[in-house]
Tab-separated table of C-alpha atoms and ligand atoms in Angstrom:
chain	number	residue	atom	x	y	z
C	8	MET	CA	0.000	0.000	0.000
C	9	SER	CA	1.398	3.431	-0.896
C	10	LEU	CA	1.565	6.206	1.685
C	11	LYS	CA	-1.183	8.023	-0.158
C	12	GLU	CA	-3.499	5.016	-0.008
C	13	LYS	CA	-3.002	4.758	3.747
C	14	ILE	CA	-4.552	8.206	4.256
C	15	ASP	CA	-8.105	8.159	5.611
C	16	ILE	CA	-9.843	10.590	3.274
C	17	GLY	CA	-12.728	10.852	5.756
C	18	ASN	CA	-10.362	12.345	8.335
C	19	LEU	CA	-8.379	14.830	6.257
C	20	PRO	CA	-7.372	18.140	7.768
C	21	GLN	CA	-9.518	20.760	6.048
C	22	HIS	CA	-6.799	23.336	6.504
C	23	VAL	CA	-3.051	22.662	6.417
C	24	ALA	CA	-0.572	25.440	7.210
C	25	VAL	CA	3.131	25.257	6.398
C	26	ILE	CA	6.171	27.155	7.677
C	27	MET	CA	8.448	26.634	4.678
C	28	ASP	CA	11.832	26.865	6.359
C	29	GLY	CA	15.418	25.875	5.569
C	30	ASN	CA	16.055	27.272	2.081
C	31	GLY	CA	19.232	29.056	3.115
C	32	ARG	CA	20.710	26.018	4.872
C	33	TRP	CA	19.812	23.807	1.910
C	34	ALA	CA	21.772	26.084	-0.431
C	35	LYS	CA	24.700	26.440	1.966
C	36	LYS	CA	25.011	22.657	2.245
C	37	LYS	CA	25.450	22.595	-1.502
C	38	GLY	CA	28.054	25.364	-1.375
C	39	ASN	CA	25.670	27.893	-2.913
C	40	LEU	CA	24.218	31.276	-2.006
C	41	ARG	CA	21.011	31.442	0.059
C	42	ILE	CA	19.071	32.730	-2.967
C	43	PHE	CA	19.730	29.396	-4.704
C	44	GLY	CA	17.723	27.753	-1.936
C	45	HIS	CA	14.793	30.108	-2.474
C	46	GLN	CA	14.849	29.379	-6.199
C	47	ASN	CA	14.787	25.670	-5.494
C	48	ALA	CA	11.881	26.020	-3.081
C	49	ILE	CA	9.382	26.445	-5.902
C	50	THR	CA	9.254	22.720	-6.712
C	51	ALA	CA	8.382	21.981	-3.100
C	52	VAL	CA	5.607	24.596	-3.224
C	53	ARG	CA	4.230	23.133	-6.443
C	54	GLU	CA	4.256	19.572	-5.084
C	55	THR	CA	2.581	20.596	-1.825
C	56	VAL	CA	-0.140	22.543	-3.632
C	57	GLU	CA	-0.771	19.692	-6.073
C	58	ALA	CA	-0.795	16.959	-3.448
C	59	SER	CA	-3.108	18.939	-1.166
C	60	ALA	CA	-5.590	19.638	-3.946
C	61	GLU	CA	-5.497	16.020	-5.149
C	62	LEU	CA	-6.260	14.730	-1.653
C	63	GLY	CA	-9.107	17.162	-1.108
C	64	VAL	CA	-7.608	19.557	1.437
C	65	LYS	CA	-9.756	22.714	1.267
C	66	TYR	CA	-7.277	25.338	2.522
C	67	LEU	CA	-3.508	25.407	2.306
C	68	THR	CA	-1.701	28.335	3.937
C	69	LEU	CA	1.970	28.848	3.125
C	70	TYR	CA	4.154	31.155	5.204
C	71	ALA	CA	6.260	32.725	2.473
C	72	PHE	CA	7.547	35.944	4.057
C	73	SER	CA	7.209	37.193	7.610
C	74	THR	CA	7.121	40.736	8.967
C	75	GLU	CA	10.515	39.958	10.519
C	76	ASN	CA	11.963	38.802	7.181
C	77	TRP	CA	12.081	42.481	6.090
C	78	SER	CA	15.157	42.741	8.334
C	79	ARG	CA	17.192	40.427	6.092
C	80	PRO	CA	19.894	41.882	3.808
C	81	LYS	CA	18.360	43.999	1.053
C	82	TYR	CA	19.627	41.797	-1.762
C	83	GLU	CA	17.927	38.755	-0.254
C	84	VAL	CA	14.634	40.612	0.262
C	85	ASP	CA	14.789	41.942	-3.318
C	86	ALA	CA	15.513	38.467	-4.706
C	87	LEU	CA	12.603	36.993	-2.741
C	88	MET	CA	10.219	39.675	-4.022
C	89	GLN	CA	11.349	39.121	-7.603
C	90	LEU	CA	10.959	35.386	-7.219
C	91	LEU	CA	7.486	35.940	-5.889
C	92	VAL	CA	6.442	38.055	-8.883
C	93	SER	CA	7.860	35.634	-11.453
C	94	THR	CA	6.409	32.566	-9.714
C	95	ILE	CA	2.929	34.043	-9.433
C	96	ARG	CA	3.103	35.112	-13.079
C	97	LYS	CA	4.121	31.614	-14.187
C	98	GLU	CA	1.766	29.662	-11.948
C	99	THR	CA	-1.510	31.599	-12.164
C	100	GLU	CA	-2.675	29.702	-15.240
C	101	THR	CA	-1.936	26.326	-13.637
C	102	LEU	CA	-3.780	27.344	-10.473
C	103	ASN	CA	-6.729	28.403	-12.567
C	104	LYS	CA	-6.753	25.191	-14.616
C	105	ASN	CA	-6.760	23.218	-11.401
C	106	ASN	CA	-9.658	25.222	-9.989
C	107	ILE	CA	-7.508	26.595	-7.146
C	108	ARG	CA	-8.244	29.972	-5.655
C	109	LEU	CA	-5.402	32.210	-4.529
C	110	GLN	CA	-5.732	34.412	-1.473
C	111	SER	CA	-3.239	36.331	0.572
C	112	ILE	CA	-2.866	37.444	4.180
C	113	GLY	CA	-0.422	40.023	5.482
C	114	ASP	CA	0.538	43.643	5.088
C	115	LEU	CA	0.292	43.764	1.295
C	116	ALA	CA	0.791	47.533	1.307
C	117	ALA	CA	4.391	46.873	2.373
C	118	LEU	CA	5.142	44.826	-0.763
C	119	PRO	CA	6.821	46.419	-3.786
C	120	GLN	CA	4.262	47.730	-6.285
C	121	ALA	CA	5.035	45.104	-8.987
C	122	CYS	CA	4.643	42.329	-6.500
C	123	ARG	CA	1.356	43.593	-5.207
C	124	LYS	CA	-0.002	44.077	-8.716
C	125	GLN	CA	0.908	40.540	-9.814
C	126	LEU	CA	-0.595	39.136	-6.653
C	127	GLU	CA	-3.833	41.110	-6.924
C	128	GLU	CA	-4.189	40.063	-10.552
C	129	ALA	CA	-3.772	36.374	-9.693
C	130	ILE	CA	-6.239	36.692	-6.799
C	131	GLU	CA	-8.788	38.282	-9.139
C	132	ILE	CA	-8.297	35.725	-11.961
C	133	THR	CA	-8.722	32.757	-9.607
C	134	SER	CA	-11.443	34.259	-7.415
C	135	GLN	CA	-14.233	31.972	-8.643
C	136	ASN	CA	-12.312	28.714	-8.157
C	137	THR	CA	-13.690	26.244	-5.659
C	138	ARG	CA	-11.538	23.129	-5.335
C	139	MET	CA	-9.005	24.498	-2.849
C	140	THR	CA	-7.930	27.899	-1.497
C	141	LEU	CA	-4.208	28.570	-1.441
C	142	VAL	CA	-3.424	31.299	1.085
C	143	LEU	CA	-0.029	32.991	0.816
C	144	ALA	CA	1.134	34.649	4.024
C	145	LEU	CA	3.222	37.603	2.841
C	146	SER	CA	4.654	40.287	5.046
C	147	TYR	CA	2.558	38.518	7.645
C	148	SER	CA	2.949	37.999	11.349
C	149	GLY	CA	0.506	36.910	14.013
C	150	ARG	CA	1.201	39.894	16.251
C	151	TRP	CA	0.820	42.336	13.354
C	152	GLU	CA	-2.566	40.764	12.675
C	153	LEU	CA	-3.697	40.827	16.323
C	154	VAL	CA	-2.674	44.470	16.773
C	155	ASN	CA	-4.784	45.325	13.714
C	156	VAL	CA	-7.768	43.467	15.111
C	157	ILE	CA	-7.430	45.200	18.488
C	158	GLN	CA	-7.220	48.615	16.821
C	159	LYS	CA	-10.269	47.871	14.679
C	160	LEU	CA	-12.390	46.660	17.599
C	161	ALA	CA	-11.222	49.484	19.879
C	162	ALA	CA	-12.264	52.016	17.219
C	163	GLN	CA	-15.718	50.434	17.040
C	164	VAL	CA	-16.047	50.583	20.827
C	165	LYS	CA	-14.953	54.215	20.841
C	166	ALA	CA	-17.511	55.057	18.150
C	167	GLY	CA	-20.232	53.459	20.277
C	168	GLU	CA	-20.836	50.714	17.706
C	169	LEU	CA	-19.625	47.855	19.874
C	170	GLU	CA	-20.024	46.954	23.546
C	171	PRO	CA	-16.834	45.505	25.096
C	172	GLU	CA	-18.925	42.569	26.392
C	173	ALA	CA	-19.937	41.764	22.802
C	174	ILE	CA	-16.326	40.911	21.955
C	175	THR	CA	-16.365	37.127	21.723
C	176	GLU	CA	-13.987	34.535	20.288
C	177	ALA	CA	-16.164	34.379	17.180
C	178	LEU	CA	-16.018	38.158	16.764
C	179	VAL	CA	-12.228	38.152	17.054
C	180	SER	CA	-11.927	35.236	14.597
C	181	GLY	CA	-14.132	37.124	12.167
C	182	ALA	CA	-11.931	40.217	12.393
C	183	LEU	CA	-8.721	38.352	11.514
C	184	THR	CA	-7.211	38.253	8.024
C	185	THR	CA	-8.325	34.606	7.940
C	186	ALA	CA	-12.015	35.440	8.519
C	187	GLY	CA	-14.189	32.690	7.050
C	188	ILE	CA	-11.325	30.178	6.912
C	189	PRO	CA	-11.377	27.380	9.536
C	190	ASP	CA	-8.371	27.196	11.875
C	191	PRO	CA	-5.626	24.879	10.595
C	192	GLU	CA	-5.849	21.360	12.000
C	193	LEU	CA	-2.258	20.641	10.963
C	194	LEU	CA	0.853	22.829	10.942
C	195	ILE	CA	3.950	21.532	9.197
C	196	ARG	CA	7.338	23.119	9.784
C	197	THR	CA	10.433	22.030	7.911
C	198	SER	CA	14.104	22.400	8.907
C	199	GLY	CA	13.645	21.099	12.436
C	200	GLU	CA	13.094	24.433	14.194
C	201	GLN	CA	10.707	24.006	17.112
C	202	ARG	CA	8.983	27.370	17.058
C	203	ILE	CA	6.004	29.219	15.596
C	204	SER	CA	7.983	32.282	14.395
C	205	ASN	CA	5.043	34.655	14.734
C	206	PHE	CA	2.793	32.655	12.388
C	207	LEU	CA	-0.980	32.307	12.941
C	208	LEU	CA	-0.875	32.935	16.703
C	209	TRP	CA	-4.625	32.976	17.347
C	210	GLN	CA	-5.522	30.355	14.750
C	211	LEU	CA	-2.973	27.752	15.909
C	212	ALA	CA	-4.490	27.444	19.407
C	213	TYR	CA	-5.365	23.743	18.924
C	214	THR	CA	-3.472	22.884	15.768
C	215	GLU	CA	-1.432	19.674	15.648
C	216	LEU	CA	2.239	20.515	15.081
C	217	TYR	CA	4.364	18.384	12.781
C	218	ILE	CA	8.048	19.263	12.599
C	219	THR	CA	10.396	17.546	10.182
C	220	ASP	CA	14.182	17.933	9.853
C	221	LEU	CA	13.831	17.972	6.096
C	222	LEU	CA	14.816	21.297	4.526
C	223	TRP	CA	12.006	22.933	2.552
C	224	PRO	CA	13.494	22.583	-0.984
C	225	ASP	CA	13.542	18.778	-0.439
C	226	PHE	CA	9.848	18.586	0.547
C	227	ARG	CA	7.775	16.425	-1.832
C	228	LYS	CA	4.251	14.935	-2.036
C	229	GLU	CA	5.316	11.867	-0.024
C	230	HIS	CA	6.369	14.122	2.836
C	231	LEU	CA	2.950	15.742	2.918
C	232	TYR	CA	1.393	12.286	3.026
C	233	GLU	CA	3.664	11.396	5.953
C	234	ALA	CA	2.600	14.520	7.812
C	235	ILE	CA	-1.092	13.808	7.241
C	236	LEU	CA	-0.675	10.199	8.364
C	237	ALA	CA	1.049	11.403	11.539
C	238	PHE	CA	-1.842	13.833	12.073
C	239	GLN	CA	-4.359	11.019	11.663
C	240	ALA	CA	-2.585	8.988	14.345
C	241	ARG	CA	-2.982	11.793	16.921
C	242	GLU	CA	-5.700	11.980	19.522
C	243	ARG	CA	-7.080	15.519	19.515
C	244	ARG	CA	-8.458	15.992	22.973
C	245	PHE	CA	-9.209	19.736	23.121
C	246	GLY	CA	-8.752	19.684	26.879
C	247	LYS	CA	-10.935	16.637	27.484
C	248	THR	CA	-9.779	13.232	28.714
C	249	SER	CA	-9.046	10.304	26.453
C	250	GLU	CA	-11.899	8.365	28.120
C	251	GLN	CA	-14.419	11.055	27.297
C	252	LEU	CA	-13.445	10.934	23.635
C	253	GLN	CA	-13.640	7.144	23.476
C	254	LYS	CA	-17.093	7.206	25.051
C	255	ALA	CA	-18.290	9.746	22.495
C	256	HIS	CA	-17.060	7.496	19.677
C	257	SER	CA	-18.620	4.295	20.952
J	315	IPE	C1	12.651	29.943	4.503
J	315	IPE	O1	13.997	29.611	4.422
J	315	IPE	C2	12.251	31.027	3.525
J	315	IPE	C3	11.972	32.342	4.120
J	315	IPE	C4	11.957	32.602	5.390
J	315	IPE	C5	11.673	33.417	3.202
J	315	IPE	P1	15.120	30.481	5.138
J	315	IPE	O2	15.540	31.554	4.179
J	315	IPE	O3	14.663	30.953	6.450
J	315	IPE	O4	16.300	29.414	5.280
J	315	IPE	P2	17.153	29.122	6.597
J	315	IPE	O5	16.171	28.906	7.692
J	315	IPE	O6	18.010	30.312	6.830
J	315	IPE	O7	17.930	27.904	6.257
J	316	IPE	C1	9.728	31.674	9.273
J	316	IPE	O1	11.041	31.347	8.919
J	316	IPE	C2	9.111	32.543	8.222
J	316	IPE	C3	8.874	31.913	6.927
J	316	IPE	C4	9.044	30.639	6.655
J	316	IPE	C5	8.387	32.769	5.906
J	316	IPE	P1	12.279	32.167	9.508
J	316	IPE	O2	13.499	31.529	8.968
J	316	IPE	O3	12.098	33.605	9.237
J	316	IPE	O4	12.116	31.905	11.066
J	316	IPE	P2	13.147	32.089	12.271
J	316	IPE	O5	13.684	33.478	12.184
J	316	IPE	O6	14.224	31.060	12.117
J	316	IPE	O7	12.325	31.835	13.484
J	317	MG	MG1	14.689	30.146	8.297
């Protein structure tokens, strides 16, 4: 039986999020510049998108560039932005053919104009697609997002449009950049780092974490299958006891 066949399609995560990490180390190991690693990350992105859509995952969120990544050397930031523009340009048609919708979360105003334009175009072209939503986190961080939400809600309170007591978990969720998207059930991080790095701080509250030592440019469909199989072997208790869950299932 192949790894893919072992996956229980009835118990797929609806939303998978990925911290695509390790491009620089991958390139360095090969005696190359960090940028070489970013260039070679595209195959891994393509495979992950394809495999997720083929399985029936509904949302795939990829952490492509964090708020903190702006502090990298200018040449690396510029190369990443250029790579982003050229990749979106090349891949939009394939996304469209495969009925995949592109969406983006993050401070898009901070992106270079060309980048933003290419992204907005691709989002518009694919906006009617229904098979899977691919969410690119760009110039994104969880704290940036939460500060925005707090400012927005505080302004509504100040204007007399919102009572503080009316602020519920659902209201906060609905004010996030991921409004309408279910929280990820599975988070994959490559390169072995055991941290969240300011990713979806609110949304990851009960997400299953799967960390692999593999560096992102080496990530292939089989590795996604492995992650999903590991997810399916977990017991998600949400604070309850194992006995309570078993009783509910019997
Ligand atoms: C992930 O790889 C890509 C981005 C953060 C843009 P890195 O560039 O962080 O590679 P490492 O972690 O330094 O190896
Ligand atoms: C996280 O990777 C951000 C992205 C993958 C886009 P980093 O390489 O920036 O994370 P840290 O700095 O090692 O935590
Ligand atoms: Mg890194």
